[in-house]
Every structure is written in structure tokens, then in C-alpha cells.
CSV table of C-alpha atoms in Angstrom, one decimal:
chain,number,residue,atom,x,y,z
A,17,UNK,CA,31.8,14.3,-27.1
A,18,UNK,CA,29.1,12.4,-28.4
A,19,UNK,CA,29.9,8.8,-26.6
A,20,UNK,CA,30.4,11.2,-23.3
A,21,UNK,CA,26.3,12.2,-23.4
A,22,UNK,CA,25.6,8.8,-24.6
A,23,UNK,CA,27.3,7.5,-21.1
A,24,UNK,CA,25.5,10.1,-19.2
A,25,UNK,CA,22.0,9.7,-20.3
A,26,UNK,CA,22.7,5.8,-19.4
A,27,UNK,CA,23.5,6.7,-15.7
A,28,UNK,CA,21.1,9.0,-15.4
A,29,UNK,CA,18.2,6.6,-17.1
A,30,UNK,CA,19.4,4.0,-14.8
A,31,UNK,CA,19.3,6.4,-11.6
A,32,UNK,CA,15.7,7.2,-12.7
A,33,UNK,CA,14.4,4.0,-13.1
A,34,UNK,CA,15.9,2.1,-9.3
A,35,UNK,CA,14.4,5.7,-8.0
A,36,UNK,CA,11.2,4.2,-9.5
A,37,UNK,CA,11.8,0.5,-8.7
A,38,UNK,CA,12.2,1.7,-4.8
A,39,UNK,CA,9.3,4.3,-5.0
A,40,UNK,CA,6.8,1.6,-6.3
A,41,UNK,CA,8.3,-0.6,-3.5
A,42,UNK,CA,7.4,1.4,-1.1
A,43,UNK,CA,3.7,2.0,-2.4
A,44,UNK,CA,3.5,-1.8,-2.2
A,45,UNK,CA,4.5,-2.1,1.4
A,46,UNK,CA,2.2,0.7,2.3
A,47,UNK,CA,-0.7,-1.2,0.3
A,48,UNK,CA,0.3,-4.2,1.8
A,49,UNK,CA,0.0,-2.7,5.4
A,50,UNK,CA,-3.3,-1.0,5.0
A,51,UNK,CA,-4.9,-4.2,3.7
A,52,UNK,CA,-3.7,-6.2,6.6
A,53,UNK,CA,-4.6,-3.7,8.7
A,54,UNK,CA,-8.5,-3.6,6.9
A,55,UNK,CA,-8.9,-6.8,7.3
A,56,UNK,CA,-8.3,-6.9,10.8
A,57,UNK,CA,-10.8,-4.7,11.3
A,58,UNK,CA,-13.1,-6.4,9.6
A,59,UNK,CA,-12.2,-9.4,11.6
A,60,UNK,CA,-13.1,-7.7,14.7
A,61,UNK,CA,-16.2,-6.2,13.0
A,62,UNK,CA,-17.7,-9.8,12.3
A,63,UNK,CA,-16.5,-11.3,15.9
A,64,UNK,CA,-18.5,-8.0,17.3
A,65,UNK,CA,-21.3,-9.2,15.3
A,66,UNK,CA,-21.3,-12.9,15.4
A,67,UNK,CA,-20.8,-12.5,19.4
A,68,UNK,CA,-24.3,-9.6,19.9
A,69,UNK,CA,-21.8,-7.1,20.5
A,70,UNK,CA,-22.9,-4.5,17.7
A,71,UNK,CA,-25.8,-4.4,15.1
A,72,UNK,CA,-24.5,-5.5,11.7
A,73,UNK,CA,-24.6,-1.9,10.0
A,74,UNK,CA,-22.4,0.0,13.2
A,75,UNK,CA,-20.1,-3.7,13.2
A,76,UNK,CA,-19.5,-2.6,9.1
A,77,UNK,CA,-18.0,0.8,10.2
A,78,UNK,CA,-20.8,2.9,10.0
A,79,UNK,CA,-21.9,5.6,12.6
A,80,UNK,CA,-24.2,4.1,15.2
């Protein structure tokens, strides 16, 4: 009986931890995403700028 939880707590440890390894996967891609998607903004914030289409401070994100 013993070597039968033994085996079970493996396969469940194991479960857990891909259930983690995909979970902090997906919190990377999401991270990922939102930083490319930041700096594109900010991209566009800096052309605005650099080309007289908005003052610095609204260019940054902030209300006009």
C-alpha cells in the first residue's frame, strides 16, 4: 500500500508542476505581448513628437 501512495503522490507532483510550467508560460507570452505592444506606443509617441504633432507631456501618454 505504501509504494501505491508513493506512485501517486509522483503523478500528482508531476501534474502540478507542467500545470505550473504551462501557467508561467502563458504569463510570459502575455508579458511579452504587452511590452511589444508598449513600445509601440512609445514609438508613435516620439514620431508624434519629433514630427510637431503633440507637445512632449500629451506625446508621453498624459491627458492633454
Amino acid at each position: 500500500m505504501n509504494y501505491e501512495k508513493t506512485v501517486q503522490t509522483a503523478f500528482r507532483e508531476v501534474s502540478d508542476a507542467l500545470s505550473a510550467h504551462h501557467w508561467l508560460g502563458e504569463q510570459v507570452r502575455n508579458l511579452l505581448a504587452t511590452h511589444a505592444a508598449q513600445a509601440a506606443d512609445a514609438r508613435l509617441a516620439s514620431l508624434r513628437y519629433d514630427n510637431g504633432g503633440a507637445p512632449y507631456v500629451r506625446s508621453a501618454g498624459w491627458p492633454a
